[in-house]
Short mmCIF file of C-alpha atoms in Angstrom, two decimals:
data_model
loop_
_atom_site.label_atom_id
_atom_site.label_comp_id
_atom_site.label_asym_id
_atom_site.label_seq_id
_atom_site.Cartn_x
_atom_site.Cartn_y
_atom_site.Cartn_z
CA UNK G 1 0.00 0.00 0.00
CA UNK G 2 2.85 2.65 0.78
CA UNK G 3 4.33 2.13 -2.94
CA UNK G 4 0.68 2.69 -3.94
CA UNK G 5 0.51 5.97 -1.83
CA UNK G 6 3.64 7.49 -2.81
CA UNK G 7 3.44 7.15 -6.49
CA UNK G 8 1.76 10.39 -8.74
CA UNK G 9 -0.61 8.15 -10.31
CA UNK G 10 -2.41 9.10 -13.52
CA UNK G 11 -5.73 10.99 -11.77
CA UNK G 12 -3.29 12.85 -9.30
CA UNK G 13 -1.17 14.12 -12.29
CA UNK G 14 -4.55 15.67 -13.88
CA UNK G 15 -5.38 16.97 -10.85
CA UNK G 16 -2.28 18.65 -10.50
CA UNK G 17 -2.20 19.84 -13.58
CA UNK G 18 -5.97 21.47 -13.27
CA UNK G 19 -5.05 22.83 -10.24
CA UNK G 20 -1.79 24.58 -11.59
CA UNK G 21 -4.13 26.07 -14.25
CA UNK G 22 -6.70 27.29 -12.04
CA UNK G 23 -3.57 28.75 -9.60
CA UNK G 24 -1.89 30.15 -13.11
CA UNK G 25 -4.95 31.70 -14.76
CA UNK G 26 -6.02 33.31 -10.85
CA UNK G 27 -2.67 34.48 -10.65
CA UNK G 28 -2.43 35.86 -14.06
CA UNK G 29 -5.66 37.75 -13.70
CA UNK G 30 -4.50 39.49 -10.18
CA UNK G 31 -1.68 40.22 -11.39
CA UNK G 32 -2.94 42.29 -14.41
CA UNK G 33 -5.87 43.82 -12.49
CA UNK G 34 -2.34 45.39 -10.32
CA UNK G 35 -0.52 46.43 -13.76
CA UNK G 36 -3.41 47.71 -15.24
CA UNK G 37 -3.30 50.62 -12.47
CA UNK G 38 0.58 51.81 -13.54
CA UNK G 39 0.01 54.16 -16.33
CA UNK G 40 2.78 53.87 -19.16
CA UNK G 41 1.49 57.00 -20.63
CA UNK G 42 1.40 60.36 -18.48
CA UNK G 43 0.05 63.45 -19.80
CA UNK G 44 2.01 65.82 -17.21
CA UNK G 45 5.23 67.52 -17.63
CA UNK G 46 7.98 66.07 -18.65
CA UNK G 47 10.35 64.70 -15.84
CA UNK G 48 13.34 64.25 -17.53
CA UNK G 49 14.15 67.54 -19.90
CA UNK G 50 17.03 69.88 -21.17
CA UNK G 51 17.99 72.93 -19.81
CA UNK G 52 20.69 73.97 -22.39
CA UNK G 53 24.15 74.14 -22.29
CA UNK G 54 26.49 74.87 -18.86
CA UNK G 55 28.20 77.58 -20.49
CA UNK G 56 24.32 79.57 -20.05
CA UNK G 57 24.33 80.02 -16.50
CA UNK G 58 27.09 82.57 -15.09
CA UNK G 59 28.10 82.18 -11.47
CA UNK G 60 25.07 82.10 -8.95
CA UNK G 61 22.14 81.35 -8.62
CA UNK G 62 19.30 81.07 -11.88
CA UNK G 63 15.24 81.30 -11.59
CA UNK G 64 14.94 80.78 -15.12
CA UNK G 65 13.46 77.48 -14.92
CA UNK G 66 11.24 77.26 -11.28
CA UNK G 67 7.77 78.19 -13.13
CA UNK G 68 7.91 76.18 -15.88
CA UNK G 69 9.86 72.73 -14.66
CA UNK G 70 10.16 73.80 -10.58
CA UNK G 71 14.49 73.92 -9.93
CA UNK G 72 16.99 76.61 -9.63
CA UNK G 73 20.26 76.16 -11.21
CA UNK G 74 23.02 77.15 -9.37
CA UNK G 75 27.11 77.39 -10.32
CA UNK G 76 29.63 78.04 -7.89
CA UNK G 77 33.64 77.92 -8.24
CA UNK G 78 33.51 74.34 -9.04
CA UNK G 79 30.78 73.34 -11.02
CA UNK G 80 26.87 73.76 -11.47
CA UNK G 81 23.96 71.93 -9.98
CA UNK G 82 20.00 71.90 -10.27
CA UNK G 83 17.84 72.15 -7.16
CA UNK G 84 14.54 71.05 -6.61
CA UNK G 85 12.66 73.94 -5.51
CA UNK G 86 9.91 72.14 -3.17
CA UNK G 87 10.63 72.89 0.45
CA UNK G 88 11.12 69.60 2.65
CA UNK G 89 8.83 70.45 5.32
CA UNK G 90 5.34 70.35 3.22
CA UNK G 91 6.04 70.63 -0.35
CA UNK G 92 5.25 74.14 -0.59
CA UNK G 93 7.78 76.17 -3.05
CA UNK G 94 10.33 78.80 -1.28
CA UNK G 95 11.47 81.80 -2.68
CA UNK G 96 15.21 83.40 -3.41
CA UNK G 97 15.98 86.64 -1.65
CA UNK G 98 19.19 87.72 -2.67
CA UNK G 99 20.02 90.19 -0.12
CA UNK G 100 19.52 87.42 2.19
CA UNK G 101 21.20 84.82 -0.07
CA UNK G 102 18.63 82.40 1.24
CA UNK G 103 15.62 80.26 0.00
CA UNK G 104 12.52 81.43 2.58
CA UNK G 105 9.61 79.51 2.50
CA UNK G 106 6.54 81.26 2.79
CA UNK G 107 3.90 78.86 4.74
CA UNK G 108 5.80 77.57 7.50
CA UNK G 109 9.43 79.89 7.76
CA UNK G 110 11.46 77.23 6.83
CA UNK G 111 15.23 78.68 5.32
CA UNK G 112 17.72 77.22 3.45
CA UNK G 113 20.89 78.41 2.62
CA UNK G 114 22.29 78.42 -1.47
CA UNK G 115 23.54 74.76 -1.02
CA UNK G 116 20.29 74.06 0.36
CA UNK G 117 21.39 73.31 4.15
CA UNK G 118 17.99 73.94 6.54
CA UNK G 119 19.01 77.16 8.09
CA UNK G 120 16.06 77.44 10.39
CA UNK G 121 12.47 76.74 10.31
CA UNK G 122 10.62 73.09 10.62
CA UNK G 123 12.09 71.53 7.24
CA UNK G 124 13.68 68.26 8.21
CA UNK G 125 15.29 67.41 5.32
CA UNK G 126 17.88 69.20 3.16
CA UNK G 127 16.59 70.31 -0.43
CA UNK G 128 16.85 67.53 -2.87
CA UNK G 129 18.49 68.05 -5.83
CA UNK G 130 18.21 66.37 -9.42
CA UNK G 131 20.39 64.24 -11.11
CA UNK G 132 22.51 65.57 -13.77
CA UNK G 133 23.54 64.31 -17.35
CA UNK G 134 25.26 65.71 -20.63
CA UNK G 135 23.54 65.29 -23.69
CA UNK G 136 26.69 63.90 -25.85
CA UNK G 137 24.95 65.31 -29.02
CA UNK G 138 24.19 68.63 -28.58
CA UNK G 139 26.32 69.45 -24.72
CA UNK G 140 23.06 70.38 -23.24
CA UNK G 141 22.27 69.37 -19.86
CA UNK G 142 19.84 66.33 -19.06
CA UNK G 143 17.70 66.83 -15.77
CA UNK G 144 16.35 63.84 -14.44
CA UNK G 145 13.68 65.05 -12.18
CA UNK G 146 12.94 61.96 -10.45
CA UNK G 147 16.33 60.71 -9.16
CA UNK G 148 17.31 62.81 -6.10
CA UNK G 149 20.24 63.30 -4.16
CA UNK G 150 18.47 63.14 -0.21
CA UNK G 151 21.77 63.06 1.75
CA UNK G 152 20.55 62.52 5.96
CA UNK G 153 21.31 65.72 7.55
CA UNK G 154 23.37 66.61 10.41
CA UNK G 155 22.18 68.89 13.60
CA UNK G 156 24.88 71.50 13.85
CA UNK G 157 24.37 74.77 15.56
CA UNK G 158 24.09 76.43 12.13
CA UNK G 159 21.31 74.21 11.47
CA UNK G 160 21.03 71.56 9.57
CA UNK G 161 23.55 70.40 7.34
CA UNK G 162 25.81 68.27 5.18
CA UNK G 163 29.43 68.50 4.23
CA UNK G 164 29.29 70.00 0.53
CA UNK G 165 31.80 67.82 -0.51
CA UNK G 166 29.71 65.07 -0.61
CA UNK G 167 26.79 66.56 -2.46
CA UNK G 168 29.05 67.24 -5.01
CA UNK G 169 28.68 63.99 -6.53
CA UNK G 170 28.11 62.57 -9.76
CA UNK G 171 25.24 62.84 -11.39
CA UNK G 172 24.26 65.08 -8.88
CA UNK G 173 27.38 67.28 -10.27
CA UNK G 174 28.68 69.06 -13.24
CA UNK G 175 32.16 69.92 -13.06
CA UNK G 176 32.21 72.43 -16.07
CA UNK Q 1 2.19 14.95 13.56
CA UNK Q 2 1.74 18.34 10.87
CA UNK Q 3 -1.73 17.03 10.07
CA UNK Q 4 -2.58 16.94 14.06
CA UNK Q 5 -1.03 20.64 14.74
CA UNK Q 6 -3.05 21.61 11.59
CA UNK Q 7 -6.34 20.33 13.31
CA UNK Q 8 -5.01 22.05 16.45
CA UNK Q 9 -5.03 25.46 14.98
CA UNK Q 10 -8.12 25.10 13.14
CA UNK Q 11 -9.77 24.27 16.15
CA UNK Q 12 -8.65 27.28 18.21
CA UNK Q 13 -9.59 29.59 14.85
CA UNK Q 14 -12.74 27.95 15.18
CA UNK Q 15 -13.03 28.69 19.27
CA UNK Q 16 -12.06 32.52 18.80
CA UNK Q 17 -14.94 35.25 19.39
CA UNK Q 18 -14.02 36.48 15.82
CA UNK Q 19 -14.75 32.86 13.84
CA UNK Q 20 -18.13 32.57 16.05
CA UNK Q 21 -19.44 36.04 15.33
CA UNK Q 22 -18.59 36.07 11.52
CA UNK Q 23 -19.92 32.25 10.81
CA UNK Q 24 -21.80 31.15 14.00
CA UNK Q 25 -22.62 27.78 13.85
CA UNK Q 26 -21.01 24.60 13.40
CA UNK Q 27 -20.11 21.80 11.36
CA UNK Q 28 -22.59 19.09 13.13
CA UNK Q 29 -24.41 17.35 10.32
CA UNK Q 30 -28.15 17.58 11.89
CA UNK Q 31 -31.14 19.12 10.57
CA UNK Q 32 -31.18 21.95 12.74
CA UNK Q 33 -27.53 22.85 12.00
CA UNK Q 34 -28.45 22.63 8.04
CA UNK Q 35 -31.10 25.19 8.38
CA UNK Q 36 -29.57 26.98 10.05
CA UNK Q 37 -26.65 26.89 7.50
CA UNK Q 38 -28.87 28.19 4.92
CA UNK Q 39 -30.73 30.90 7.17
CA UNK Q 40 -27.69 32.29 8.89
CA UNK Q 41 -25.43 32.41 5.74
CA UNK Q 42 -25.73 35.33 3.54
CA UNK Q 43 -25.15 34.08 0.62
CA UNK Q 44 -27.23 30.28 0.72
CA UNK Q 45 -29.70 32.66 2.08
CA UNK Q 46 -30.69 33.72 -1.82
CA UNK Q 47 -31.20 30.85 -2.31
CA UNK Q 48 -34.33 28.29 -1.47
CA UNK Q 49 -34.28 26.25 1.41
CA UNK Q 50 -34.90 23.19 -0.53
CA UNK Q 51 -34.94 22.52 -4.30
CA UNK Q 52 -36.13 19.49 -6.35
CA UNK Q 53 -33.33 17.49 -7.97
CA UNK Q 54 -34.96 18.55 -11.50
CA UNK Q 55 -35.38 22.05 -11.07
CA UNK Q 56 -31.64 22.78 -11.49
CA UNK Q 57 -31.03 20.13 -13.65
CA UNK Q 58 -28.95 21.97 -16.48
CA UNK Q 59 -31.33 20.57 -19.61
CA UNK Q 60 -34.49 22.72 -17.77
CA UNK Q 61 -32.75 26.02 -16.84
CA UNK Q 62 -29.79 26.25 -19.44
CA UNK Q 63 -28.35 28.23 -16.66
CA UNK Q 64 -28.84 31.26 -18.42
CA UNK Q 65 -30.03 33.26 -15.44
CA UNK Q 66 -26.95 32.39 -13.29
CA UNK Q 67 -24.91 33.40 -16.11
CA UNK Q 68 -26.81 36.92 -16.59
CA UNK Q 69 -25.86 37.44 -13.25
CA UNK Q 70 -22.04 36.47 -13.54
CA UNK Q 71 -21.33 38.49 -16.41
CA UNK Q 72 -23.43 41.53 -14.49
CA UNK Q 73 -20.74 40.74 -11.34
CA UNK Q 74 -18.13 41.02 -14.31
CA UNK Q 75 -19.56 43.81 -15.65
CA UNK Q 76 -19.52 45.83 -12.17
CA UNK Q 77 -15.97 44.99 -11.89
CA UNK Q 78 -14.20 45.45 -15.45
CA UNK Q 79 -16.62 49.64 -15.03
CA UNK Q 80 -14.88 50.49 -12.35
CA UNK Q 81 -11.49 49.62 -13.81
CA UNK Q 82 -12.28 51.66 -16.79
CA UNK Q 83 -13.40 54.27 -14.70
CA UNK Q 84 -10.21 55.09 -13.82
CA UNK Q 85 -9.02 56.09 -17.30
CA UNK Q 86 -12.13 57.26 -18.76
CA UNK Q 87 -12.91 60.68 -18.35
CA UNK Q 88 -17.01 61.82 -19.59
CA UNK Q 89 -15.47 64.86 -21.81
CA UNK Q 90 -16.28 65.38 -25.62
CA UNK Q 91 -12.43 66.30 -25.86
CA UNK Q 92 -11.16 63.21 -24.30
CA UNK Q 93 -13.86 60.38 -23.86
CA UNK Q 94 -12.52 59.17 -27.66
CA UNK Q 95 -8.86 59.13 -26.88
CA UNK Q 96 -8.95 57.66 -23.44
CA UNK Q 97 -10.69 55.11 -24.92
CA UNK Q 98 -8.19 54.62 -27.73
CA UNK Q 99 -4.90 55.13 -24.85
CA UNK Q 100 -6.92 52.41 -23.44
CA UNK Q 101 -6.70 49.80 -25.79
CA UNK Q 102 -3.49 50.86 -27.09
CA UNK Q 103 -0.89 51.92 -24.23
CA UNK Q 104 -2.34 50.95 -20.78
CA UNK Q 105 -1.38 47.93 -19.25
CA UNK Q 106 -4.16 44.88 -20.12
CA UNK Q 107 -6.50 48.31 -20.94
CA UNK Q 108 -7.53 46.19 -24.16
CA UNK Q 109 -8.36 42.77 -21.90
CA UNK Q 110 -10.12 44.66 -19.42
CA UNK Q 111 -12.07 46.59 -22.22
CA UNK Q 112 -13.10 43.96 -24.34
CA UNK Q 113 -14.03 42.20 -21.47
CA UNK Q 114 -16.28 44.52 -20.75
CA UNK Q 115 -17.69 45.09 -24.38
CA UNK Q 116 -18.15 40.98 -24.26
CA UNK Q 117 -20.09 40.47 -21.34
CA UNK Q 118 -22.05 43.29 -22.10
CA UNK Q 119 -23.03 41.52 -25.48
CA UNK Q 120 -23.27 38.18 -24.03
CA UNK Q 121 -25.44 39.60 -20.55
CA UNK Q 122 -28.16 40.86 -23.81
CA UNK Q 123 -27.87 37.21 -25.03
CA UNK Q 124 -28.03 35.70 -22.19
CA UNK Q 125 -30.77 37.65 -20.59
CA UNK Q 126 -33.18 36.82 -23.18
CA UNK Q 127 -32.51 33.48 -23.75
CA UNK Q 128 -33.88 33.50 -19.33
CA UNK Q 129 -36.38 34.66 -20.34
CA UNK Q 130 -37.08 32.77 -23.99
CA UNK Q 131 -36.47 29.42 -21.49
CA UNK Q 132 -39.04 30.80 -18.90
CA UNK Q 133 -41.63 31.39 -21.45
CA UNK Q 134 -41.50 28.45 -23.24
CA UNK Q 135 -41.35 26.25 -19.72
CA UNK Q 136 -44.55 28.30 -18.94
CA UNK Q 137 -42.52 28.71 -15.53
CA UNK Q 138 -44.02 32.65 -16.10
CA UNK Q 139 -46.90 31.72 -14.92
CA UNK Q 140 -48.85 31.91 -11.26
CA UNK Q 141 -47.17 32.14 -8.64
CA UNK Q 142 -44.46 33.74 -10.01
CA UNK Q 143 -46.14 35.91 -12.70
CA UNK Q 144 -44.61 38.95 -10.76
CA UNK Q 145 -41.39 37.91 -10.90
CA UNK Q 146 -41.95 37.69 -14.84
CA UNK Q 147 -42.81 41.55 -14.34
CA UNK Q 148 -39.47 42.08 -12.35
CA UNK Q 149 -37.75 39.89 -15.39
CA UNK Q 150 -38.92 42.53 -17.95
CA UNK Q 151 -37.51 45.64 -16.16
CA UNK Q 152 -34.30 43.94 -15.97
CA UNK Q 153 -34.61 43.14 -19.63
CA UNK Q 154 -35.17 46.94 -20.28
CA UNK Q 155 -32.30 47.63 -17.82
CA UNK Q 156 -29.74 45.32 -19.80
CA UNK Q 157 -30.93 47.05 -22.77
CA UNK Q 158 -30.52 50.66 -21.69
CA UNK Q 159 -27.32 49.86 -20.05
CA UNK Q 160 -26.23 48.14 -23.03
CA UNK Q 161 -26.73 51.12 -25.44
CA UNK Q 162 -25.90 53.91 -22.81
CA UNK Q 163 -22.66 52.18 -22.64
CA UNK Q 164 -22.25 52.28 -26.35
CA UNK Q 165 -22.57 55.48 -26.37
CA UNK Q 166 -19.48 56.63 -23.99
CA UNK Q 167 -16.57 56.04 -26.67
CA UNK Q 168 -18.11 58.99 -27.93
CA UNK Q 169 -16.97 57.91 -31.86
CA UNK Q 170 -19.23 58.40 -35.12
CA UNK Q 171 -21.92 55.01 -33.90
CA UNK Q 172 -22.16 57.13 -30.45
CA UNK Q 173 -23.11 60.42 -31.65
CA UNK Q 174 -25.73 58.97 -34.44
CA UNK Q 175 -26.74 56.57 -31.41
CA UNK Q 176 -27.84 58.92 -29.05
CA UNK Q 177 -29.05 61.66 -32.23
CA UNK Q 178 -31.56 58.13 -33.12
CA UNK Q 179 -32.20 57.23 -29.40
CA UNK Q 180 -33.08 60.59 -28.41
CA UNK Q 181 -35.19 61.29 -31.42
CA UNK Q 182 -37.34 58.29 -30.52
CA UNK Q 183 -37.76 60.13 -27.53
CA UNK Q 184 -39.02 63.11 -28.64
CA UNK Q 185 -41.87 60.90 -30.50
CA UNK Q 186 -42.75 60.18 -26.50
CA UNK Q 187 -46.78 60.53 -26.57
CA UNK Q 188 -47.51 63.33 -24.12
CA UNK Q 189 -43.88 64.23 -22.95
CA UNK Q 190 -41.99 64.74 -26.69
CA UNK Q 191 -42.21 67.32 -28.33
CA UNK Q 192 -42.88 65.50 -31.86
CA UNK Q 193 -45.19 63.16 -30.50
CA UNK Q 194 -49.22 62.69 -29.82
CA UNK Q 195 -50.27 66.03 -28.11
CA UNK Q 196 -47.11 66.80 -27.01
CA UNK Q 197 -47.36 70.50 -28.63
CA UNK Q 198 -50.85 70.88 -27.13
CA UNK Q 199 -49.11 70.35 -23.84
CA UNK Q 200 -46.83 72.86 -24.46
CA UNK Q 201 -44.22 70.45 -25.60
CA UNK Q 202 -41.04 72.65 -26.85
CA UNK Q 203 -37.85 71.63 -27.96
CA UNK Q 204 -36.28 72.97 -24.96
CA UNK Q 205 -38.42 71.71 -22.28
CA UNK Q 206 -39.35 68.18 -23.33
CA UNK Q 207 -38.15 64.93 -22.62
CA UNK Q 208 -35.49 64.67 -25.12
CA UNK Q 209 -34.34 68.13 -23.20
CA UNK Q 210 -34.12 66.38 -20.39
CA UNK Q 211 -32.15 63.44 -21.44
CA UNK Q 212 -29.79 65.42 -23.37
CA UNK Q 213 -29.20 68.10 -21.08
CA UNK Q 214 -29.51 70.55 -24.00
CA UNK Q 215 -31.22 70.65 -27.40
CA UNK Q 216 -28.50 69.32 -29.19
CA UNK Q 217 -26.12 66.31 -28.83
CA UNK Q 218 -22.95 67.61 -26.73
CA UNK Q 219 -21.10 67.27 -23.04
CA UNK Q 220 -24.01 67.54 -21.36
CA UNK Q 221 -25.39 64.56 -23.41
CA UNK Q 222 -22.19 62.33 -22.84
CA UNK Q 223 -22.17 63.23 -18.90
CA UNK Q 224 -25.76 62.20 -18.62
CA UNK Q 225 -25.08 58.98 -20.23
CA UNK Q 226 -21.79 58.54 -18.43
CA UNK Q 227 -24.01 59.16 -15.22
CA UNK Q 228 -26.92 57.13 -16.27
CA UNK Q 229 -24.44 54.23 -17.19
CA UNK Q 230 -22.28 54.16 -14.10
CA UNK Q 231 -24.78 55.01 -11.45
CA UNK Q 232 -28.21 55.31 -11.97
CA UNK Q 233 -28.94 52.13 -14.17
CA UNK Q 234 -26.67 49.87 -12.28
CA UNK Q 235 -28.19 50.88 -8.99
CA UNK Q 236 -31.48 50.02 -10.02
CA UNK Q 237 -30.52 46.46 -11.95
CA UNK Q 238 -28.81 45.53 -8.15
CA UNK Q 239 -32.61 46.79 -6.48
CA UNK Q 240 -34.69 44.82 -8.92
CA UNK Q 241 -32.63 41.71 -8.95
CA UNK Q 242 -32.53 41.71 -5.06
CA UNK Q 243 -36.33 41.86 -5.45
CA UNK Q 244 -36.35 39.14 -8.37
CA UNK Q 245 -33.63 36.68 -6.02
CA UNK Q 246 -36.11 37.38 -3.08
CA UNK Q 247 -39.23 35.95 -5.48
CA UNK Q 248 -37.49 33.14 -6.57
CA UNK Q 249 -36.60 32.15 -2.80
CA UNK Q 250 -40.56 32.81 -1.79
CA UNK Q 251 -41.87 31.06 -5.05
CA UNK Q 252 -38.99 28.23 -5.36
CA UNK Q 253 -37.30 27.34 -8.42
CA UNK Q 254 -39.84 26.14 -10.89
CA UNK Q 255 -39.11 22.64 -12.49
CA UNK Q 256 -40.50 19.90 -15.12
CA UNK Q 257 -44.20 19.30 -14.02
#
């Protein structure tokens, strides 16, 4: 009787084989109802986009782009980045005062200093910013607004902060 | 040894406060606990407490009702997934539905799906009905249930051709431009029909007025239908087949005489 028992005999087999097709055609159906919610077209703006060549933005700090695709592009001695110009704290959007040379935001008082180190106010996070890529064919710069550098801030007495050093990263980085 | 810890847990499941509010009774095989089975249970309750043998034999009822009301389940389920890319607007109601069966994930299963259990709920619907006539099974006591069987029959149908009118394409526009002109013929309440001028029957403030939102074809017209479709037709198909579920379980299934 045990040989009996522990062979797959012929009405097992089809059982497991109806089974697996029930199992595969339930599993094939969930798993499409999940996909069918993941849009592969968007109509929004575009996330990844040019902003023209590095040799277009002089030293400091550029609003040229925050309306239309929300960053500022700043250059300093060493190279250029793009920041994402949505405060950490809520999302709102902060503004430039250059007298101040500081990013206020205007719900909640949050400040942030050019390299986007929280100088006061409730933002917990530094600002992000985008990752950067040369276009090969034409030298313009590649924004990819959806990969962000988030480095985990430091408390300091100045607020708080990162070493610049290592934001200045590739892709997060354009040393031109 | 597994088997026993398996009989073990299912035993404690079975002891919890949670397990005896949701099911409340048991497994003992005794008359009570069988009626009680079907009384208690939410889902047997739809159903008769007894039924002959023949009655549900599959030559007498073709199962066609049953399958109306699977491909109506269907139906719910496959509208709301459309809803989510399907926006009622004369701009867009034509290119969702073409993003839909061209770019969004299983868009085209889940749409044709849709289309084909719409088609087969008409078939199926009135081949019910074709089988209850010809079994005479229409007849007393459940004439009234007939009368509950042709309002759902009107329901499939409006549903059926309000949803054929959402893709908003060349068929809908002449669809509802036909449809609606029938109802202006509406004795009474149109404004081209039997003393529907000496009513006071105008072209904006009949029924056609009504159903179009306007007194021509346009947004208003696909947002009615959209509405109608979606909400107000499905709503009262799930009313009238409670009510129709209810007279079969009062009446009983009718069988071969």
């Amino acid at each position: 009787m045990k040989d009996i028992d522990e062979t797959i005999t012929r009405r097992d087999f089809f059982s497991h084989v109806g089974w697996g097709g029930v199992a595969a055609t339930l599993g094939g159906s969930a798993f499409s109802f999940y996909r069918f919610y993941f849009p592969n077209v968007l109509y929004e703006t575009q996330k990844v986009f040019k902003i023209g060549k590095p040799s277009d933005y002089p030293e400091g700090l550029s609003e040229k782009w925050k309306k239309e695709r929300q960053i500022w592009v700043v250059r300093n001695e060493r190279g250029l980045y793009v920041m994402i110009s949505i405060c950490r704290h809520l999302g709102c959007t902060p503004n430039w005062f250059q007298d101040k040379q500081a990013f206020l935001c205007p719900c909640h008082g949050s400040i942030f200093s050019i390299e986007g180190n929280v100088l006061g106010g409730p933002s917990p996070r530094l600002l992000w910013r985008a990752a950067l890529k040369i276009d090969p064919t034409d030298g313009q710069i590649i924004v990819d607004f959806n990969h962000r550098q988030d480095p985990d801030p430091m408390s300091t007495e100045q607020g708080l902060r990162v070493d610049e050093a290592s934001r200045e990263v590739e892709p997060f980085f354009l040393k031109v | 040894m597994a088997s026993s810890n398996r009989e073990k847990i299912s035993e404690w499941v079975k002891s919890t406060q949670i397990y005896k509010a949701i099911f409340r009774h048991g497994y003992e095989d005794t008359p009570r606990n069988r009626s009680l089975t079907t009384f208690s249970n939410v889902l047997y309750h739809l159903h008769p407490v007894k039924t002959r043998w023949e009655s549900i034999k599959f030559r007498y009822t073709w199962c066609m009702g049953g399958v109306s009301l699977l491909l109506f389940v269907m139906l719910a389920l496959t509208g709301v997934m459309l809803m989510f890319y399907y926006v009622p607007d004369v701009r867009r109601a034509y290119q969702d539905i073409k993003d839909m069966m061209t770019v969004v994930s299983y868009g085209t299963t889940f749409r044709n799906i849709h289309r084909f259990a719409a088609q087969g709920m008409v078939a199926t619907v009135w081949i019910h009905m074709t089988r209850v006539f010809l079994t005479g099974s229409y007849k007393s006591p459940r004439e009234f249930n007939w009368i509950i069987g042709v309002v759902l029959l009107m329901l499939t149908l409006l549903l059926s051709w309000t949803g054929y009118l959402l893709p908003w394409d060349q068929l809908a526009l002449w669809a509802i431009t036909v449809g609606t002109k029938m109802a202006a013929a509406t004795p009474l309440f149109g404004v081209e029909g039997p003393f529907g001028v000496q009513l006071g029957m105008r072209p904006d403030n009949d029924v056609k007025f009504m159903l179009l939102g306007g007194t021509e074809v346009g947004q208003n017209a696909l947002l009615r239908f959209y509405v109608l479709h979606c909400v107000v037709l499905p709503m009262l198909v799930v009313v009238f087949l409670a009510v129709h579920f209810w007279r079969v379980r009062k009446d009983g299934f009718s069988g071969p005489l």
